Amino acid sequence: MDLKFINKDSKERKRVKVGGITIGNGDFVVFAGPCAIEGRDMLLETALYLKKNNVSVLRGGAFKPRTSPYSFQGLELEGVKYLKEASEITGMPVVTEVMDPRDVESIYPYIDMFQIGSRNMQNFSLLREVGKQDKPVLLKRGLAATFEDFLYAAEYIAVEGNDNIVLCERGIRTFESYTRNTMDISVIPLAKELSKLPIIIDPSHGTGIRSLILPMTLAGLAAGADGVMIEVHPCPDKALSDGTQSLDFEDFEKLINKLKEVEGCFKDMR
Ligand code: PEP
Ligand code: MN
């Protein structure tokens, strides 16, 4: 592969700062929050809960890339403003998806990290636009992207000057249809062999099945992932999007407790 800005030998491993949190320094960082910001109260309730439970970065979608144009599309800028408020109250840095290069400027003041969603991984004008910003980028793997496509997408961002990029494996489409996607755990060590960037996993989108989030988080941890992103909702059965792959507070707490038990075991893999 012809990588100039994100390749492993260009410098030592990249540490990406998101607010006061560092990704890629050997800690296993937990990103969590609702798939979609559905309103101010639900976001604040979730954020306050997550803050008490070791979450480092709050996620929440406001511009939602839904398969159907008739599904809930997100609260857009109003939602991003709630995210900022949640960040001010809890002290957690926040990440949200940007779908259109024209929204980068308006979202910028409210967030700590831009998320590029799976469906936009090869939206090259969007990649270049976030590459010109001085805020970090969470780049999710395209749902049909090869490993090379994935790294080249990161390179597009870095070419513009911004190499504060965290990769995110969120599953790819395969012939398997019982799970929503197939998580490709092998890209975690592979990304570290070829690039200097940290990589996290998203077992919510990676599987689509709530009960698989904990085991796949542990698989990612053992493979050397730098963190995990999990969808959490106060009442997943009533969620406006992705309820089946969201944890409620009780299950999330079980996951955090399990992580506390095992985290130290795989530190040398990161
Ligand atoms: C998300 O994280 O909100 C999301 C839409 O994920 P993906 O882009 O991986 O489908
Ligand atoms: Mn989702």
mmCIF file of C-alpha atoms and ligand atoms in Angstrom:
data_model
loop_
_atom_site.group_PDB
_atom_site.id
_atom_site.type_symbol
_atom_site.label_atom_id
_atom_site.label_comp_id
_atom_site.label_asym_id
_atom_site.label_seq_id
_atom_site.Cartn_x
_atom_site.Cartn_y
_atom_site.Cartn_z
ATOM 1 C CA MET A 1 0.000 0.000 0.000
ATOM 2 C CA ASP A 2 1.160 3.500 -0.803
ATOM 3 C CA LEU A 3 0.663 5.279 2.527
ATOM 4 C CA LYS A 4 2.636 8.424 3.310
ATOM 5 C CA PHE A 5 0.878 10.032 6.263
ATOM 6 C CA ILE A 6 -0.646 7.231 8.322
ATOM 7 C CA ASN A 7 1.911 4.490 7.715
ATOM 8 C CA LYS A 8 3.569 2.821 10.605
ATOM 9 C CA ASP A 9 7.125 3.880 9.937
ATOM 10 C CA SER A 10 6.415 7.562 9.387
ATOM 11 C CA LYS A 11 6.494 8.215 13.157
ATOM 12 C CA GLU A 12 5.805 6.349 16.342
ATOM 13 C CA ARG A 13 2.226 5.226 17.163
ATOM 14 C CA LYS A 14 -0.235 8.060 16.973
ATOM 15 C CA ARG A 15 -1.949 9.187 20.144
ATOM 16 C CA VAL A 16 -5.182 10.972 19.420
ATOM 17 C CA LYS A 17 -6.482 13.537 21.885
ATOM 18 C CA VAL A 18 -10.235 14.001 22.228
ATOM 19 C CA GLY A 19 -10.814 16.719 24.798
ATOM 20 C CA GLY A 20 -8.845 15.516 27.812
ATOM 21 C CA ILE A 21 -8.905 11.843 26.714
ATOM 22 C CA THR A 22 -6.079 10.159 24.816
ATOM 23 C CA ILE A 23 -6.710 7.226 22.473
ATOM 24 C CA GLY A 24 -3.748 5.029 21.628
ATOM 25 C CA ASN A 25 -1.781 5.418 24.854
ATOM 26 C CA GLY A 26 -2.370 1.874 26.087
ATOM 27 C CA ASP A 27 -5.682 2.468 27.851
ATOM 28 C CA PHE A 28 -8.869 0.809 26.604
ATOM 29 C CA VAL A 29 -11.181 3.771 26.032
ATOM 30 C CA VAL A 30 -14.957 3.442 26.210
ATOM 31 C CA PHE A 31 -17.147 5.551 23.905
ATOM 32 C CA ALA A 32 -20.864 5.210 24.611
ATOM 33 C CA GLY A 33 -24.186 6.925 24.118
ATOM 34 C CA PRO A 34 -27.416 6.664 22.225
ATOM 35 C CA CYS A 35 -27.517 5.797 18.534
ATOM 36 C CA ALA A 36 -29.596 8.948 18.025
ATOM 37 C CA ILE A 37 -30.094 11.950 20.270
ATOM 38 C CA GLU A 38 -33.870 11.771 20.680
ATOM 39 C CA GLY A 39 -34.269 14.772 22.981
ATOM 40 C CA ARG A 40 -32.549 16.829 25.663
ATOM 41 C CA ASP A 41 -33.795 14.872 28.668
ATOM 42 C CA MET A 42 -32.931 11.415 27.358
ATOM 43 C CA LEU A 43 -29.477 12.581 26.353
ATOM 44 C CA LEU A 44 -28.734 14.196 29.714
ATOM 45 C CA GLU A 45 -30.091 11.210 31.635
ATOM 46 C CA THR A 46 -27.882 8.864 29.587
ATOM 47 C CA ALA A 47 -24.826 11.116 29.758
ATOM 48 C CA LEU A 48 -25.002 11.512 33.540
ATOM 49 C CA TYR A 49 -25.333 7.766 33.927
ATOM 50 C CA LEU A 50 -22.430 7.031 31.583
ATOM 51 C CA LYS A 51 -20.203 9.562 33.296
ATOM 52 C CA LYS A 52 -20.663 7.651 36.569
ATOM 53 C CA ASN A 53 -19.723 4.416 34.800
ATOM 54 C CA ASN A 54 -16.242 5.029 33.433
ATOM 55 C CA VAL A 55 -17.220 6.244 29.970
ATOM 56 C CA SER A 56 -14.609 8.542 28.469
ATOM 57 C CA VAL A 57 -16.295 9.863 25.316
ATOM 58 C CA LEU A 58 -20.016 10.495 24.809
ATOM 59 C CA ARG A 59 -21.456 9.600 21.404
ATOM 60 C CA GLY A 60 -24.797 10.654 19.944
ATOM 61 C CA GLY A 61 -26.090 10.886 16.406
ATOM 62 C CA ALA A 62 -27.885 14.029 15.272
ATOM 63 C CA PHE A 63 -27.549 13.679 11.491
ATOM 64 C CA LYS A 64 -28.613 10.082 11.010
ATOM 65 C CA PRO A 65 -27.873 8.081 7.848
ATOM 66 C CA ARG A 66 -31.021 5.937 7.875
ATOM 67 C CA THR A 67 -31.682 3.261 5.284
ATOM 68 C CA SER A 68 -35.231 4.502 4.758
ATOM 69 C CA PRO A 69 -35.959 8.197 4.173
ATOM 70 C CA TYR A 70 -39.122 7.681 6.249
ATOM 71 C CA SER A 71 -37.247 6.643 9.409
ATOM 72 C CA PHE A 72 -36.296 9.194 12.100
ATOM 73 C CA GLN A 73 -33.538 11.322 10.584
ATOM 74 C CA GLY A 74 -32.184 12.872 13.775
ATOM 75 C CA LEU A 75 -32.523 16.264 15.461
ATOM 76 C CA GLU A 76 -29.717 17.745 13.370
ATOM 77 C CA LEU A 77 -28.188 20.950 14.789
ATOM 78 C CA GLU A 78 -30.620 21.035 17.722
ATOM 79 C CA GLY A 79 -29.292 17.601 18.740
ATOM 80 C CA VAL A 80 -25.687 18.700 18.381
ATOM 81 C CA LYS A 81 -26.415 21.575 20.776
ATOM 82 C CA TYR A 82 -27.797 19.132 23.367
ATOM 83 C CA LEU A 83 -24.589 17.173 22.979
ATOM 84 C CA LYS A 84 -22.566 20.275 23.800
ATOM 85 C CA GLU A 85 -24.703 20.886 26.862
ATOM 86 C CA ALA A 86 -24.216 17.256 27.982
ATOM 87 C CA SER A 87 -20.491 17.691 27.527
ATOM 88 C CA GLU A 88 -20.450 20.867 29.625
ATOM 89 C CA ILE A 89 -22.434 19.225 32.416
ATOM 90 C CA THR A 90 -20.499 15.955 32.561
ATOM 91 C CA GLY A 91 -17.056 17.022 31.358
ATOM 92 C CA MET A 92 -17.050 14.212 28.754
ATOM 93 C CA PRO A 93 -15.841 15.089 25.253
ATOM 94 C CA VAL A 94 -18.390 14.352 22.529
ATOM 95 C CA VAL A 95 -18.411 12.826 19.046
ATOM 96 C CA THR A 96 -21.125 13.027 16.421
ATOM 97 C CA GLU A 97 -21.482 12.015 12.794
ATOM 98 C CA VAL A 98 -21.200 14.563 10.025
ATOM 99 C CA MET A 99 -22.739 13.458 6.733
ATOM 100 C CA ASP A 100 -22.213 16.444 4.502
ATOM 101 C CA PRO A 101 -19.133 18.661 3.965
ATOM 102 C CA ARG A 102 -21.462 21.666 4.194
ATOM 103 C CA ASP A 103 -22.301 20.789 7.824
ATOM 104 C CA VAL A 104 -18.710 20.602 9.074
ATOM 105 C CA GLU A 105 -18.532 24.307 9.862
ATOM 106 C CA SER A 106 -21.869 24.510 11.670
ATOM 107 C CA ILE A 107 -21.213 21.412 13.800
ATOM 108 C CA TYR A 108 -17.603 22.360 14.599
ATOM 109 C CA PRO A 109 -18.175 24.637 17.640
ATOM 110 C CA TYR A 110 -20.256 22.036 19.493
ATOM 111 C CA ILE A 111 -18.199 18.865 19.306
ATOM 112 C CA ASP A 112 -14.782 17.443 20.157
ATOM 113 C CA MET A 113 -14.532 14.839 17.391
ATOM 114 C CA PHE A 114 -16.074 14.348 13.950
ATOM 115 C CA GLN A 115 -17.455 10.918 13.111
ATOM 116 C CA ILE A 116 -17.414 9.733 9.519
ATOM 117 C CA GLY A 117 -20.036 7.024 9.206
ATOM 118 C CA SER A 118 -19.750 3.761 7.371
ATOM 119 C CA ARG A 119 -21.858 4.943 4.445
ATOM 120 C CA ASN A 120 -19.592 7.925 3.915
ATOM 121 C CA MET A 121 -16.219 6.247 4.285
ATOM 122 C CA GLN A 122 -15.475 6.945 0.626
ATOM 123 C CA ASN A 123 -17.146 10.330 0.421
ATOM 124 C CA PHE A 124 -13.859 11.893 -0.613
ATOM 125 C CA SER A 125 -14.960 15.524 -0.398
ATOM 126 C CA LEU A 126 -16.179 14.906 3.148
ATOM 127 C CA LEU A 127 -12.887 13.169 4.045
ATOM 128 C CA ARG A 128 -10.913 16.103 2.663
ATOM 129 C CA GLU A 129 -13.078 18.588 4.538
ATOM 130 C CA VAL A 130 -12.558 16.963 7.952
ATOM 131 C CA GLY A 131 -8.913 16.594 6.995
ATOM 132 C CA LYS A 132 -8.680 20.400 6.999
ATOM 133 C CA GLN A 133 -10.061 20.705 10.543
ATOM 134 C CA ASP A 134 -8.115 20.862 13.772
ATOM 135 C CA LYS A 135 -10.368 18.389 15.560
ATOM 136 C CA PRO A 136 -9.909 14.591 15.610
ATOM 137 C CA VAL A 137 -11.850 12.245 13.360
ATOM 138 C CA LEU A 138 -13.429 8.868 14.079
ATOM 139 C CA LEU A 139 -13.433 7.007 10.768
ATOM 140 C CA LYS A 140 -15.798 4.053 10.582
ATOM 141 C CA ARG A 141 -15.105 1.284 8.116
ATOM 142 C CA GLY A 142 -17.404 1.226 5.102
ATOM 143 C CA LEU A 143 -19.902 -1.587 5.162
ATOM 144 C CA ALA A 144 -18.391 -3.067 1.997
ATOM 145 C CA ALA A 145 -14.895 -1.649 2.277
ATOM 146 C CA THR A 146 -11.788 -3.769 2.094
ATOM 147 C CA PHE A 147 -9.013 -3.198 4.571
ATOM 148 C CA GLU A 148 -7.090 -1.279 1.886
ATOM 149 C CA ASP A 149 -10.103 0.919 1.093
ATOM 150 C CA PHE A 150 -10.334 1.644 4.817
ATOM 151 C CA LEU A 151 -6.716 2.726 5.233
ATOM 152 C CA TYR A 152 -6.761 4.771 2.024
ATOM 153 C CA ALA A 153 -9.846 6.607 3.328
ATOM 154 C CA ALA A 154 -7.835 7.515 6.445
ATOM 155 C CA GLU A 155 -4.964 8.613 4.203
ATOM 156 C CA TYR A 156 -7.350 11.002 2.372
ATOM 157 C CA ILE A 157 -7.999 12.756 5.682
ATOM 158 C CA ALA A 158 -4.338 12.809 6.686
ATOM 159 C CA VAL A 159 -3.176 14.181 3.311
ATOM 160 C CA GLU A 160 -5.054 17.392 4.128
ATOM 161 C CA GLY A 161 -3.064 17.850 7.328
ATOM 162 C CA ASN A 162 -5.157 16.158 10.005
ATOM 163 C CA ASP A 163 -3.720 12.848 11.140
ATOM 164 C CA ASN A 164 -5.672 12.815 14.395
ATOM 165 C CA ILE A 165 -7.670 9.850 13.207
ATOM 166 C CA VAL A 166 -9.107 6.911 15.107
ATOM 167 C CA LEU A 167 -10.155 3.940 12.977
ATOM 168 C CA CYS A 168 -13.316 2.047 13.891
ATOM 169 C CA GLU A 169 -14.133 -1.503 12.824
ATOM 170 C CA ARG A 170 -17.924 -1.753 12.766
ATOM 171 C CA GLY A 171 -18.471 -4.906 10.781
ATOM 172 C CA ILE A 172 -18.836 -5.576 7.086
ATOM 173 C CA ARG A 173 -21.511 -7.189 4.949
ATOM 174 C CA THR A 174 -20.946 -10.842 4.200
ATOM 175 C CA PHE A 175 -23.194 -13.722 3.173
ATOM 176 C CA GLU A 176 -23.994 -14.171 6.867
ATOM 177 C CA SER A 177 -27.340 -12.583 7.534
ATOM 178 C CA TYR A 178 -28.194 -13.702 11.048
ATOM 179 C CA THR A 179 -26.025 -10.928 12.410
ATOM 180 C CA ARG A 180 -26.407 -7.408 10.963
ATOM 181 C CA ASN A 181 -22.730 -7.362 9.921
ATOM 182 C CA THR A 182 -19.715 -9.597 10.372
ATOM 183 C CA MET A 183 -17.069 -8.145 12.659
ATOM 184 C CA ASP A 184 -13.626 -8.421 11.162
ATOM 185 C CA ILE A 185 -11.499 -8.746 14.258
ATOM 186 C CA SER A 186 -8.379 -9.400 12.163
ATOM 187 C CA VAL A 187 -8.222 -5.773 10.997
ATOM 188 C CA ILE A 188 -7.323 -4.708 14.515
ATOM 189 C CA PRO A 189 -3.830 -6.244 14.562
ATOM 190 C CA LEU A 190 -3.540 -5.659 10.801
ATOM 191 C CA ALA A 191 -4.228 -1.931 11.138
ATOM 192 C CA LYS A 192 -1.481 -1.795 13.743
ATOM 193 C CA GLU A 193 0.965 -3.609 11.490
ATOM 194 C CA LEU A 194 0.436 -1.186 8.626
ATOM 195 C CA SER A 195 -0.526 2.110 10.196
ATOM 196 C CA LYS A 196 0.311 4.264 13.178
ATOM 197 C CA LEU A 197 -3.362 4.970 13.944
ATOM 198 C CA PRO A 198 -5.321 3.691 16.925
ATOM 199 C CA ILE A 199 -8.333 1.479 16.220
ATOM 200 C CA ILE A 200 -11.503 0.875 18.207
ATOM 201 C CA ILE A 201 -14.403 -1.506 17.638
ATOM 202 C CA ASP A 202 -18.142 -0.993 17.477
ATOM 203 C CA PRO A 203 -19.846 -4.267 18.379
ATOM 204 C CA SER A 204 -23.304 -2.636 18.351
ATOM 205 C CA HIS A 205 -23.272 -2.040 14.590
ATOM 206 C CA GLY A 206 -20.849 -4.922 14.154
ATOM 207 C CA THR A 207 -23.412 -7.492 15.241
ATOM 208 C CA GLY A 208 -26.799 -5.768 15.515
ATOM 209 C CA ILE A 209 -27.517 -8.065 18.471
ATOM 210 C CA ARG A 210 -27.436 -6.818 22.050
ATOM 211 C CA SER A 211 -26.311 -10.093 23.615
ATOM 212 C CA LEU A 212 -23.199 -10.185 21.396
ATOM 213 C CA ILE A 213 -21.881 -6.792 22.489
ATOM 214 C CA LEU A 214 -20.049 -8.040 25.573
ATOM 215 C CA PRO A 215 -18.361 -11.086 23.972
ATOM 216 C CA MET A 216 -17.310 -9.082 20.908
ATOM 217 C CA THR A 217 -15.971 -6.286 23.112
ATOM 218 C CA LEU A 218 -13.791 -8.866 24.831
ATOM 219 C CA ALA A 219 -12.674 -10.254 21.461
ATOM 220 C CA GLY A 220 -11.657 -6.763 20.356
ATOM 221 C CA LEU A 221 -9.837 -6.138 23.599
ATOM 222 C CA ALA A 222 -7.865 -9.372 23.245
ATOM 223 C CA ALA A 223 -6.980 -8.501 19.638
ATOM 224 C CA GLY A 224 -5.439 -5.199 20.703
ATOM 225 C CA ALA A 225 -8.210 -2.644 20.105
ATOM 226 C CA ASP A 226 -7.662 0.744 21.730
ATOM 227 C CA GLY A 227 -11.268 1.057 22.756
ATOM 228 C CA VAL A 228 -14.884 0.305 22.082
ATOM 229 C CA MET A 229 -17.968 2.246 21.035
ATOM 230 C CA ILE A 230 -21.298 1.034 22.399
ATOM 231 C CA GLU A 231 -24.856 2.200 21.870
ATOM 232 C CA VAL A 232 -26.677 2.737 25.163
ATOM 233 C CA HIS A 233 -30.290 3.804 25.625
ATOM 234 C CA PRO A 234 -32.375 4.271 28.803
ATOM 235 C CA CYS A 235 -35.082 2.096 27.243
ATOM 236 C CA PRO A 236 -33.750 0.290 24.138
ATOM 237 C CA ASP A 237 -37.126 -1.211 23.224
ATOM 238 C CA LYS A 238 -38.491 2.310 22.722
ATOM 239 C CA ALA A 239 -35.423 3.663 20.862
ATOM 240 C CA LEU A 240 -36.083 5.531 17.626
ATOM 241 C CA SER A 241 -33.109 3.762 16.023
ATOM 242 C CA ASP A 242 -30.987 0.677 16.640
ATOM 243 C CA GLY A 243 -32.751 -0.457 19.812
ATOM 244 C CA THR A 244 -31.909 -4.134 19.213
ATOM 245 C CA GLN A 245 -28.194 -3.376 19.373
ATOM 246 C CA SER A 246 -28.330 -0.938 22.304
ATOM 247 C CA LEU A 247 -27.649 -1.842 25.915
ATOM 248 C CA ASP A 248 -29.809 -0.605 28.754
ATOM 249 C CA PHE A 249 -28.105 0.821 31.854
ATOM 250 C CA GLU A 250 -28.099 -2.470 33.723
ATOM 251 C CA ASP A 251 -26.443 -4.452 30.925
ATOM 252 C CA PHE A 252 -23.982 -1.656 30.307
ATOM 253 C CA GLU A 253 -22.931 -1.778 33.939
ATOM 254 C CA LYS A 254 -22.312 -5.532 33.609
ATOM 255 C CA LEU A 255 -20.078 -4.861 30.625
ATOM 256 C CA ILE A 256 -18.113 -2.180 32.462
ATOM 257 C CA ASN A 257 -17.633 -4.472 35.442
ATOM 258 C CA LYS A 258 -16.374 -7.238 33.176
ATOM 259 C CA LEU A 259 -13.959 -4.822 31.526
ATOM 260 C CA LYS A 260 -12.603 -3.787 34.906
ATOM 261 C CA GLU A 261 -11.912 -7.465 35.631
ATOM 262 C CA VAL A 262 -10.043 -8.293 32.429
ATOM 263 C CA GLU A 263 -8.669 -5.075 30.970
ATOM 264 C CA GLY A 264 -5.182 -5.326 32.471
ATOM 265 C CA CYS A 265 -4.707 -8.779 30.888
ATOM 266 C CA PHE A 266 -4.310 -7.497 27.327
ATOM 267 C CA LYS A 267 -2.491 -4.235 27.826
ATOM 268 C CA ASP A 268 0.583 -5.502 25.956
ATOM 269 C CA MET A 269 -1.541 -6.126 22.837
ATOM 270 C CA ARG A 270 -2.271 -2.393 22.469
HETATM 271 C C1 PEP B 1 -23.398 5.321 14.122
HETATM 272 O O1 PEP B 1 -22.392 5.014 14.778
HETATM 273 O O2 PEP B 1 -24.240 6.099 14.529
HETATM 274 C C2 PEP B 1 -23.610 4.736 12.790
HETATM 275 C C3 PEP B 1 -24.588 5.156 12.000
HETATM 276 O O3 PEP B 1 -22.755 3.750 12.494
HETATM 277 P P1 PEP B 1 -22.237 3.235 11.062
HETATM 278 O O4 PEP B 1 -21.856 4.452 10.285
HETATM 279 O O5 PEP B 1 -21.083 2.377 11.446
HETATM 280 O O6 PEP B 1 -23.367 2.466 10.457
HETATM 281 MN MN MN B 2 -26.772 3.214 15.394
#
